[in-house]
PDB file of C-alpha atoms in Angstrom:
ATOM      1  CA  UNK A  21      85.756 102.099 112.299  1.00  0.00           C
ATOM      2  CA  UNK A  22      88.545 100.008 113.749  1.00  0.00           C
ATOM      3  CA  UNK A  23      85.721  97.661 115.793  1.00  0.00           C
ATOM      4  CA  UNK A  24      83.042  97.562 113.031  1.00  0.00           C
ATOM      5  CA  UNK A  25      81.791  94.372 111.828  1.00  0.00           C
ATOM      6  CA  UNK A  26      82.467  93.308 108.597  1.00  0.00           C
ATOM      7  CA  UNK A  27      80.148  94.134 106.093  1.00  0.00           C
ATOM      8  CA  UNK A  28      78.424  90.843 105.025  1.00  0.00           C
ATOM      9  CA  UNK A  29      77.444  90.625 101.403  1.00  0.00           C
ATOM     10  CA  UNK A  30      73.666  89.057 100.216  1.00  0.00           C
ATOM     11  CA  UNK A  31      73.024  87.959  96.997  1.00  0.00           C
ATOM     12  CA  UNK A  32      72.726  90.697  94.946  1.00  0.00           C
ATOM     13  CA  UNK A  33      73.667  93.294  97.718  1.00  0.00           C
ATOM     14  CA  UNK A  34      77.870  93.461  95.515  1.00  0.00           C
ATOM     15  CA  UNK A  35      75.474  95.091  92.914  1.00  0.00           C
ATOM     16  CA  UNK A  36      74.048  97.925  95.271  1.00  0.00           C
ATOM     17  CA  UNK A  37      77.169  98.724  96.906  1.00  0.00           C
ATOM     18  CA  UNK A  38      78.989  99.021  93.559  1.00  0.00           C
ATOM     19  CA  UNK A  39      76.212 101.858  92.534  1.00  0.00           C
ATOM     20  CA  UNK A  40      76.627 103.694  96.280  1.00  0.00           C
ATOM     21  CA  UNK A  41      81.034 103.785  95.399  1.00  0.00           C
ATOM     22  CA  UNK A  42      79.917 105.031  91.812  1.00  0.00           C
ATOM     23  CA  UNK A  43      77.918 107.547  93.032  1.00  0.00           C
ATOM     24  CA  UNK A  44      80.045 108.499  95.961  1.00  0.00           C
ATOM     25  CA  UNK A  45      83.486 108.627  94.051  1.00  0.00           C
ATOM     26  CA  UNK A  46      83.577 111.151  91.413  1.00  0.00           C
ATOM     27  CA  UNK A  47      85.157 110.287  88.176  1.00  0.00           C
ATOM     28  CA  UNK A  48      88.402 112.108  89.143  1.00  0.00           C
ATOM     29  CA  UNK A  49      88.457 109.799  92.467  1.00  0.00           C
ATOM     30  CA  UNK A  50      88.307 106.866  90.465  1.00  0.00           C
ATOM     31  CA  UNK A  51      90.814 107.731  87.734  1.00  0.00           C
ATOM     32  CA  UNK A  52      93.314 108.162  90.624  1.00  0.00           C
ATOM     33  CA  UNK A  53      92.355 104.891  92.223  1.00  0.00           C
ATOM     34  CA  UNK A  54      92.524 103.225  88.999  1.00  0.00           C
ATOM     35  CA  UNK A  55      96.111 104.503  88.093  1.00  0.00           C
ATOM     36  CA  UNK A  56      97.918 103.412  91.438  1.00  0.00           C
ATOM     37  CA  UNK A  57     100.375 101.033  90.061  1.00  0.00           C
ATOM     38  CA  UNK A  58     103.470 101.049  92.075  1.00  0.00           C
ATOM     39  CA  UNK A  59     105.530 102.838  89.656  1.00  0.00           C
ATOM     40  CA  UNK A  60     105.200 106.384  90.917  1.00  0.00           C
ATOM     41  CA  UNK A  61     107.509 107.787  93.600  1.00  0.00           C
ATOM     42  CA  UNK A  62     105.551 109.843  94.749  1.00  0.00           C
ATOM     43  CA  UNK A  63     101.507 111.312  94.390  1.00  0.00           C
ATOM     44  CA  UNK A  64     102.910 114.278  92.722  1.00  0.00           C
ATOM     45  CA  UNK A  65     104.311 111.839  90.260  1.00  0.00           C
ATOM     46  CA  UNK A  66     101.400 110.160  89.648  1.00  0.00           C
ATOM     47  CA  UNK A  67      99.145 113.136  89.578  1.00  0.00           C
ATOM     48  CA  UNK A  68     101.087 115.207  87.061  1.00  0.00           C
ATOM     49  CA  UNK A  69     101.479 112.553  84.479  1.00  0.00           C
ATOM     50  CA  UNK A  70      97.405 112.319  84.759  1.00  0.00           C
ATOM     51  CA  UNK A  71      96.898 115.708  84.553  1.00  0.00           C
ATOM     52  CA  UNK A  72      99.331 115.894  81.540  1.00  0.00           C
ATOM     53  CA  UNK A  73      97.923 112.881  80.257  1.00  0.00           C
ATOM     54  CA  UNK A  74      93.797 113.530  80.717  1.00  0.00           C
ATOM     55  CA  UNK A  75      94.711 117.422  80.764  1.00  0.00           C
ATOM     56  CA  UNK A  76      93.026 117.712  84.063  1.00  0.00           C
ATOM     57  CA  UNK A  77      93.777 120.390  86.490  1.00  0.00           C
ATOM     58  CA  UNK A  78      96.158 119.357  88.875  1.00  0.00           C
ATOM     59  CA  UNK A  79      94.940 121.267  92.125  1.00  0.00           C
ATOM     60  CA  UNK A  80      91.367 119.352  90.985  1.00  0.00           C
ATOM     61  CA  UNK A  81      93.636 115.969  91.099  1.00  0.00           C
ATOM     62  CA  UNK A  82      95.635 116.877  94.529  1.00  0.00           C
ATOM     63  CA  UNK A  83      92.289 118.135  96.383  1.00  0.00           C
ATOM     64  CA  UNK A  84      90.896 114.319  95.031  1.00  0.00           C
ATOM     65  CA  UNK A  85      93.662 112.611  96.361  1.00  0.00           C
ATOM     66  CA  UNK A  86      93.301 114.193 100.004  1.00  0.00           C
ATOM     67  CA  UNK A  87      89.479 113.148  99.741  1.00  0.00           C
ATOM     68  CA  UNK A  88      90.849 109.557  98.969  1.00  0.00           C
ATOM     69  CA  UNK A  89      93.156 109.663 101.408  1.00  0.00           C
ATOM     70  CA  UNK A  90      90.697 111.354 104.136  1.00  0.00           C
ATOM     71  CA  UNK A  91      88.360 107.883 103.249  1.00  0.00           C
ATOM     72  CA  UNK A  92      91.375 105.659 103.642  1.00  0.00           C
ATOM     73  CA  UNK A  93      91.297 104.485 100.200  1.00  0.00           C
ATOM     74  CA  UNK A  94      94.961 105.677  99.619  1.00  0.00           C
ATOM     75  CA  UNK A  95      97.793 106.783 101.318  1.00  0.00           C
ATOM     76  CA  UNK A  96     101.042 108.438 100.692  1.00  0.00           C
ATOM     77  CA  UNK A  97     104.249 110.452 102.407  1.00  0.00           C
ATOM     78  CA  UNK A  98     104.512 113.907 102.948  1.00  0.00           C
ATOM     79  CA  UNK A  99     107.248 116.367 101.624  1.00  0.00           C
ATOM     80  CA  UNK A 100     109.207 115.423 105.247  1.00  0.00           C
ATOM     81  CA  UNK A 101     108.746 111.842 105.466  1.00  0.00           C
ATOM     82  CA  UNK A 102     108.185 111.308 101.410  1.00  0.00           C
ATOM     83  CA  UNK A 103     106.657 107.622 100.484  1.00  0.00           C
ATOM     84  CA  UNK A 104     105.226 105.691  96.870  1.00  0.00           C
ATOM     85  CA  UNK A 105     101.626 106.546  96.549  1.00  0.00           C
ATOM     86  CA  UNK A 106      99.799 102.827  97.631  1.00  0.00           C
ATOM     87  CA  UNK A 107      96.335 101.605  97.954  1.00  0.00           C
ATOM     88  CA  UNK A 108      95.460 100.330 100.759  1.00  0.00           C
ATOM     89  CA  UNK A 109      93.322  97.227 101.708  1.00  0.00           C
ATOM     90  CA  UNK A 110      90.115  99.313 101.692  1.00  0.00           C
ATOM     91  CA  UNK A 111      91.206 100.716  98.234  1.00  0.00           C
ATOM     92  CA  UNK A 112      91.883  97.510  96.761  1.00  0.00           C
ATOM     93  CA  UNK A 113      88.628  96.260  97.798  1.00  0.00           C
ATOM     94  CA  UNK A 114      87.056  99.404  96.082  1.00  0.00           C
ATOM     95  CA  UNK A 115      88.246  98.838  93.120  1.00  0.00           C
ATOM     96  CA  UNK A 116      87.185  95.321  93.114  1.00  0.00           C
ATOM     97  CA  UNK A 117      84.082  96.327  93.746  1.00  0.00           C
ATOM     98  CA  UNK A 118      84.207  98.650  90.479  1.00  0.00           C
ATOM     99  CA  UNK A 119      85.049  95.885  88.714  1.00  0.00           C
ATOM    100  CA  UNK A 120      88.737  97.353  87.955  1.00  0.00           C
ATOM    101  CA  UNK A 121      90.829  93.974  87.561  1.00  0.00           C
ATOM    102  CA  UNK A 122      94.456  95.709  86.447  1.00  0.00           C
ATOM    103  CA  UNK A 123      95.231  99.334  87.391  1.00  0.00           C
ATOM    104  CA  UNK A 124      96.058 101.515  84.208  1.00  0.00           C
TER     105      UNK A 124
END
């Protein structure tokens, strides 16, 4: 992954890869990329205020946020080394791709 190209854009291709993220996230993926603000200490933070928040199950959200993090999408600390929940670049450009301009 490291040496790949970039991926180069045609008109009209933003549209397709936009449907492949939407199909390939699922909507619990995307509420967790879409709430990544830089105000949570931590993913457990962040994931128990959405679970309390969008009553979702929170083993659902944690086993979401490995996925994410698995794709490179997001990355936190552990319970050792603890760190803020980020996005990273590939994240970011995810979202932007969604069409997400803020992050809730």
């Amino acid at each position: 992954m490291g040496d790949a190209p970039p991926i180069l854009v045609t008109p009209g291709g933003e549209e397709v890869i936009r449907k492949l993220v939407l199909r390939a996230l699922n909507e619990n993926q995307r509420l967790i990329l879409r709430s990544i603000n830089g105000r949570h200490r931590s993913l457990n933070s962040l994931l128990e205020e959405l679970s309390r928040k969008k009553r979702k199950a929170l083993s659902t959200l944690k086993l979401n946020a490995r996925i994410l993090k698995d794709l490179g999408l997001i990355d936190y600390g552990t319970k050792e080394n603890p760190r803020p929940v980020r996005l990273t670049e590939h994240g970011r450009m995810v979202l932007s791709l969604l069409g997400v301009e803020g992050h809730e």
